[in-house]
Amino acid sequence: METQHRFGAAASVPVLANSLLFRTSDLEEARDRVSRVFCSHRLRVVGERGPIGAEMYFRQIRGIGVGRILYGASVVIEPGQLDSFALIQMPISGAEVVEHGGETVNSTPDVASVVSPTLPVRMRHGADTEKLVVKIDRDALERHCRQHLGGNLRQPVEFRPEMSLVAPRSLSWVRLMNWLCDEVGQERSGEDTILDSPLFSAQIEQMVIATLLLSQPHNYSERLEDNGPSIAPHFIRKVERFIDENAQEPLTIGELAEHAGVSTRSLFAGFRKYRSTTPMHYLKDVRLQRVREVLLQASPDSTTVTNVAMQWGFSHLGHFTSDYKRAFGESPSATLGR
């Protein structure tokens, strides 16, 4: 059975149900197993001590890792500085208080915490709180930041610790996390998947880190925003026109790259740099807009949301409805019922 998660704009997708690392009621075992993935830390139960009811799911993909952690009891977690990695924590349910670098984040399903490697952190995790966590190796983070800036970093990358998951700036991050969790959730034990491909895992690493650097303020944000020309290359505008004219067709990233006359890697990099998205996300956004246009003109007596969604390539109606609500602030049935 798949476990569902919710964060940000009420997204709901499978959460790593096939990547279980451990499940335990022993405090020391929980601390030891989490330490192996992250770092050494102190872990204690707050209030009357009982079974900790901890479980953890985790999947490493090159320089990033995505996981889910649950503690059944209220606990305090004190790792000091993370040093070798950054950590983004997004509650699926419940809440936690994160004290980091002299600031306090009250983290909920709408507010994530972003923990930088070089600043001290202390967390108070509420009982029965589940959170999605994304671990980013510091070396990979700083390497990608250097590549974007075209020079060395004089200081470590330090993020603002609070991230609103419902703010427009964060929606690309939320969409990316939903997609990544969905992909990991589809894996089957013992089978190689596209996530095991060195080429694809490198693209995922680049996409996750670039999206974080562009969506969450940090001490290099100004330089990143000023870096590079604002006018997109011809091949990006060419692909955008092609998508606009052929959005109802079953387009693939390979076909888009072939039409543009560039490699898929260059196409991804161009869209990330100049549009802060990916070609396929751009395609999805165009299709969502077309669905909305049809629904606004249609009659509920002669049209169904399912039929219109299918016509525009949305075969998973649950994901479609979540994406539509996130984009337009209402359900597709509400649009049709106007």
Coordinates of C-alpha atoms in Angstrom, one line a residue:
M1 CA 0.0 0.0 0.0
E2 CA 1.3 3.4 -0.9
T3 CA 1.8 6.1 1.7
Q4 CA 0.5 9.6 0.7
H5 CA 2.1 12.9 1.6
R6 CA 1.0 16.5 1.5
F7 CA 3.1 19.6 1.6
G8 CA 3.0 23.0 0.0
A9 CA 0.1 23.4 -2.3
A10 CA -1.8 20.3 -1.1
A11 CA 0.1 17.9 -3.4
S12 CA -0.5 14.2 -2.9
V13 CA 1.9 11.6 -4.4
P14 CA 3.5 8.4 -3.2
V15 CA 6.3 8.8 -0.7
L16 CA 9.1 6.3 -1.0
A17 CA 7.1 3.4 0.4
N18 CA 9.6 1.0 -1.2
S19 CA 12.7 2.6 0.3
L20 CA 12.3 1.6 4.0
L21 CA 15.6 1.7 5.9
F22 CA 14.3 0.9 9.4
R23 CA 11.4 0.9 11.7
T24 CA 12.0 0.7 15.5
S25 CA 10.7 1.6 19.0
D26 CA 14.3 1.8 20.4
L27 CA 15.7 5.3 20.9
E28 CA 19.3 4.3 20.5
E29 CA 18.7 2.2 17.4
A30 CA 16.8 5.1 15.8
R31 CA 19.6 7.6 16.6
D32 CA 22.3 5.2 15.2
R33 CA 20.4 4.4 12.0
V34 CA 19.7 8.1 11.3
S35 CA 23.3 9.0 12.0
R36 CA 24.5 6.6 9.4
V37 CA 22.7 8.5 6.7
F38 CA 23.2 12.0 8.0
C39 CA 25.6 12.8 10.9
S40 CA 26.2 12.1 14.5
H41 CA 23.6 13.8 16.8
R42 CA 21.9 13.8 20.2
L43 CA 18.4 12.5 20.3
R44 CA 16.1 12.6 23.3
V45 CA 12.4 12.2 24.0
V46 CA 10.5 15.2 25.4
G47 CA 8.2 14.6 28.3
E48 CA 7.1 11.2 29.5
R49 CA 9.3 8.6 27.9
G50 CA 7.6 5.9 25.8
P51 CA 8.2 4.0 22.6
I52 CA 9.7 6.3 20.0
G53 CA 8.0 4.7 17.1
A54 CA 10.6 5.8 14.5
E55 CA 10.8 4.9 10.9
M56 CA 12.9 6.2 7.9
Y57 CA 12.8 5.8 4.2
F58 CA 15.7 7.0 2.0
R59 CA 16.9 7.0 -1.6
Q60 CA 20.3 8.3 -2.6
I61 CA 20.7 9.7 -6.2
R62 CA 24.2 10.9 -6.9
G63 CA 24.9 13.9 -4.6
I64 CA 21.4 14.2 -3.3
G65 CA 19.2 12.0 -1.2
V66 CA 15.4 12.1 -0.6
G67 CA 13.8 10.5 2.4
R68 CA 10.9 10.5 4.8
I69 CA 11.3 10.4 8.6
L70 CA 8.7 9.8 11.3
Y71 CA 9.0 9.9 15.1
G72 CA 6.0 8.8 17.0
A73 CA 7.1 10.7 20.2
S74 CA 8.1 14.3 20.5
V75 CA 11.9 14.5 20.3
V76 CA 14.7 17.0 20.3
I77 CA 17.5 16.5 17.7
E78 CA 20.8 18.2 18.2
P79 CA 23.4 17.6 15.5
G80 CA 25.4 20.8 16.0
Q81 CA 26.5 21.8 12.4
L82 CA 25.8 19.4 9.6
D83 CA 29.2 20.3 7.9
S84 CA 29.1 18.1 4.9
F85 CA 25.5 18.6 3.6
A86 CA 22.5 20.9 3.5
L87 CA 19.1 19.6 4.6
I88 CA 15.7 20.7 3.4
Q89 CA 12.8 19.5 5.7
M90 CA 9.2 19.6 4.6
P91 CA 6.6 18.3 7.1
I92 CA 4.0 16.1 5.5
S93 CA 1.9 16.2 8.7
G94 CA 2.4 17.7 12.1
A95 CA 5.1 20.3 12.9
E96 CA 8.6 21.0 14.2
V97 CA 10.5 24.0 15.5
V98 CA 13.9 24.5 13.9
E99 CA 16.4 26.8 15.6
H100 CA 19.1 27.6 13.0
G101 CA 21.8 30.3 12.8
G102 CA 20.1 32.5 15.3
E103 CA 16.6 32.2 13.7
T104 CA 13.6 30.1 14.5
V105 CA 11.4 28.4 11.9
N106 CA 8.0 27.0 12.9
S107 CA 7.8 24.4 10.2
T108 CA 4.4 23.0 9.0
P109 CA 3.2 21.4 5.8
D110 CA 3.2 24.9 4.2
V111 CA 6.6 26.0 5.7
A112 CA 9.9 24.1 5.1
S113 CA 13.2 24.6 6.9
V114 CA 16.4 24.9 4.9
V115 CA 19.5 24.0 7.0
S116 CA 22.8 25.2 5.8
P117 CA 25.9 23.1 6.4
T118 CA 28.0 25.7 8.4
L119 CA 25.4 27.0 10.9
P120 CA 24.3 25.3 14.1
V121 CA 20.9 23.7 14.2
R122 CA 18.6 22.3 16.8
M123 CA 15.2 20.7 16.1
R124 CA 12.1 19.9 18.2
H125 CA 10.1 17.4 16.3
G126 CA 6.4 17.1 17.3
A127 CA 4.9 13.7 18.1
D128 CA 3.6 11.8 15.1
T129 CA 5.2 14.4 12.7
E130 CA 6.2 13.0 9.3
K131 CA 8.6 15.0 7.1
L132 CA 10.1 14.8 3.7
V133 CA 13.8 15.5 3.8
V134 CA 16.2 16.3 1.0
K135 CA 19.9 15.9 1.7
I136 CA 22.3 17.8 -0.6
D137 CA 26.1 17.1 -0.4
R138 CA 27.9 20.3 0.3
D139 CA 30.5 19.5 -2.3
A140 CA 27.8 19.1 -5.0
L141 CA 26.0 22.3 -3.8
E142 CA 29.1 24.4 -3.9
R143 CA 30.3 23.0 -7.2
H144 CA 27.0 23.8 -8.9
C145 CA 26.9 27.3 -7.4
R146 CA 30.5 27.9 -8.7
Q147 CA 29.5 26.8 -12.1
H148 CA 26.5 29.1 -12.2
L149 CA 28.6 32.0 -11.0
G150 CA 31.6 31.3 -13.1
G151 CA 34.1 31.7 -10.2
N152 CA 35.2 30.6 -6.8
L153 CA 33.1 31.1 -3.6
R154 CA 34.6 33.3 -1.0
Q155 CA 32.1 32.1 1.6
P156 CA 30.0 28.9 2.2
V157 CA 26.5 28.9 0.7
E158 CA 24.1 29.9 3.5
F159 CA 20.3 29.9 2.9
R160 CA 17.5 31.8 4.5
P161 CA 16.2 29.0 6.9
E162 CA 12.5 29.5 6.2
M163 CA 10.9 28.5 2.9
S164 CA 7.2 29.1 2.3
L165 CA 6.0 26.2 0.2
V166 CA 2.9 28.1 -1.0
A167 CA 4.8 31.2 -2.2
P168 CA 5.1 31.6 -6.0
R169 CA 8.9 31.6 -5.8
S170 CA 8.8 28.0 -4.3
L171 CA 6.3 26.4 -6.6
S172 CA 9.0 25.1 -9.0
W173 CA 10.7 23.4 -6.0
V174 CA 7.4 21.9 -4.8
R175 CA 6.6 20.5 -8.3
L176 CA 10.1 19.0 -8.6
M177 CA 9.8 17.3 -5.2
N178 CA 6.4 15.9 -6.1
W179 CA 7.8 14.5 -9.4
L180 CA 10.9 13.1 -7.7
C181 CA 8.9 11.4 -4.9
D182 CA 6.6 9.9 -7.6
E183 CA 9.6 8.5 -9.6
V184 CA 11.2 7.0 -6.5
G185 CA 7.8 5.6 -5.4
Q186 CA 7.4 3.7 -8.7
E187 CA 10.6 1.8 -8.2
R188 CA 10.5 -2.0 -7.6
S189 CA 12.9 -3.8 -5.4
G190 CA 15.8 -5.4 -7.3
E191 CA 15.0 -3.7 -10.7
D192 CA 17.1 -1.1 -12.4
T193 CA 15.3 2.1 -13.2
I194 CA 16.0 5.3 -15.0
L195 CA 17.1 6.8 -11.7
D196 CA 20.1 4.4 -11.8
S197 CA 21.3 5.8 -15.1
P198 CA 24.5 7.9 -14.5
L199 CA 23.3 10.4 -17.1
F200 CA 19.8 10.8 -15.7
S201 CA 21.0 10.9 -12.0
A202 CA 23.4 13.7 -13.0
Q203 CA 20.5 15.6 -14.5
I204 CA 18.4 15.1 -11.4
E205 CA 21.3 16.3 -9.1
Q206 CA 21.7 19.4 -11.3
M207 CA 18.0 20.1 -11.5
V208 CA 17.4 19.8 -7.7
I209 CA 20.4 22.0 -6.8
A210 CA 19.7 24.6 -9.5
T211 CA 16.0 24.8 -8.4
L212 CA 17.0 25.3 -4.8
L213 CA 19.6 28.0 -5.6
L214 CA 17.1 29.9 -7.7
S215 CA 14.0 29.5 -5.5
Q216 CA 15.4 29.9 -2.0
P217 CA 17.2 33.1 -1.0
H218 CA 20.9 32.8 0.1
N219 CA 24.0 34.8 0.2
Y220 CA 24.8 34.4 -3.5
S221 CA 21.2 35.0 -4.8
E222 CA 21.9 38.6 -6.0
R223 CA 24.9 37.4 -8.0
L224 CA 23.0 34.5 -9.5
E225 CA 20.1 36.7 -10.6
D226 CA 22.5 39.2 -12.2
N227 CA 24.6 36.5 -13.8
G228 CA 24.2 36.0 -17.6
P229 CA 22.0 37.7 -20.2
S230 CA 18.2 38.0 -19.8
I231 CA 17.4 37.2 -23.5
A232 CA 17.0 33.5 -24.1
P233 CA 18.9 31.8 -27.0
H234 CA 17.0 31.2 -30.2
F235 CA 16.7 27.5 -29.6
I236 CA 14.7 28.0 -26.4
R237 CA 12.2 30.3 -28.1
K238 CA 12.0 27.9 -31.0
V239 CA 11.0 25.0 -28.6
E240 CA 8.5 27.2 -26.8
R241 CA 6.8 28.0 -30.1
F242 CA 6.9 24.4 -31.1
I243 CA 5.2 23.4 -27.8
D244 CA 2.6 26.1 -28.1
E245 CA 1.7 24.8 -31.6
N246 CA 1.8 21.1 -30.8
A247 CA 0.9 20.8 -27.2
Q248 CA -1.8 18.2 -27.9
E249 CA 0.7 15.8 -29.5
P250 CA 2.6 13.2 -27.5
L251 CA 5.9 15.1 -27.4
T252 CA 9.1 13.8 -25.8
I253 CA 12.2 15.5 -24.6
G254 CA 14.1 13.9 -27.5
E255 CA 11.8 15.2 -30.1
L256 CA 12.0 18.7 -28.6
A257 CA 15.8 18.6 -28.6
E258 CA 15.8 17.3 -32.2
H259 CA 13.5 20.1 -33.3
A260 CA 15.8 22.7 -31.5
G261 CA 19.0 21.2 -33.0
V262 CA 20.7 20.8 -29.6
S263 CA 21.3 18.0 -27.2
T264 CA 18.8 17.2 -24.5
R265 CA 21.4 18.3 -21.9
S266 CA 21.8 21.7 -23.6
L267 CA 18.0 22.0 -23.8
F268 CA 17.6 21.2 -20.1
A269 CA 20.4 23.6 -19.1
G270 CA 18.9 26.4 -21.3
F271 CA 15.5 26.2 -19.9
R272 CA 16.8 26.1 -16.3
K273 CA 19.0 29.1 -16.9
Y274 CA 16.6 31.3 -18.8
R275 CA 13.2 30.0 -17.8
S276 CA 13.8 28.5 -14.3
T277 CA 11.9 25.4 -15.4
T278 CA 12.3 22.4 -17.6
P279 CA 11.0 21.8 -21.2
M280 CA 8.5 19.2 -20.0
H281 CA 7.2 21.4 -17.1
Y282 CA 6.7 24.2 -19.7
L283 CA 4.8 21.7 -21.8
K284 CA 2.7 20.7 -18.8
D285 CA 1.9 24.3 -18.0
V286 CA 0.8 25.0 -21.6
R287 CA -1.4 21.9 -21.5
L288 CA -3.0 23.0 -18.2
Q289 CA -3.7 26.4 -19.7
R290 CA -5.4 24.8 -22.7
V291 CA -7.5 22.6 -20.4
R292 CA -8.6 25.7 -18.5
E293 CA -9.6 27.5 -21.7
V294 CA -11.7 24.5 -22.8
L295 CA -13.4 24.1 -19.4
L296 CA -14.2 27.8 -19.2
Q297 CA -16.1 27.6 -22.6
A298 CA -17.7 24.2 -22.0
S299 CA -21.0 23.1 -20.5
P300 CA -21.1 20.6 -17.6
D301 CA -24.0 18.9 -19.4
S302 CA -21.9 17.9 -22.4
T303 CA -18.4 17.9 -21.1
T304 CA -16.5 16.1 -18.3
V305 CA -13.2 17.1 -16.7
T306 CA -11.9 13.6 -17.3
N307 CA -12.5 13.7 -21.1
V308 CA -10.8 17.2 -21.4
A309 CA -7.8 16.2 -19.3
M310 CA -7.3 13.0 -21.3
Q311 CA -7.5 15.0 -24.6
W312 CA -4.5 17.1 -23.4
G313 CA -2.4 14.2 -22.3
F314 CA -3.2 14.0 -18.5
S315 CA -3.7 10.3 -17.8
H316 CA -3.2 10.4 -14.0
L317 CA -6.2 12.4 -12.9
G318 CA -5.1 12.7 -9.3
H319 CA -1.8 14.4 -10.3
F320 CA -3.7 16.5 -12.9
T321 CA -6.1 17.8 -10.3
S322 CA -3.3 18.7 -7.9
D323 CA -1.4 20.5 -10.6
Y324 CA -4.5 22.3 -11.8
K325 CA -5.3 23.6 -8.3
R326 CA -1.8 24.7 -7.8
A327 CA -1.8 26.6 -11.1
F328 CA -5.2 28.2 -10.9
G329 CA -6.3 28.2 -7.3
E330 CA -9.4 26.1 -7.9
S331 CA -10.4 22.6 -8.9
P332 CA -11.0 21.8 -12.6
S333 CA -14.6 20.9 -11.7
A334 CA -15.1 24.4 -10.2
T335 CA -13.9 25.9 -13.5
L336 CA -16.3 23.7 -15.5
G337 CA -19.2 24.6 -13.2
R338 CA -19.0 28.3 -13.8

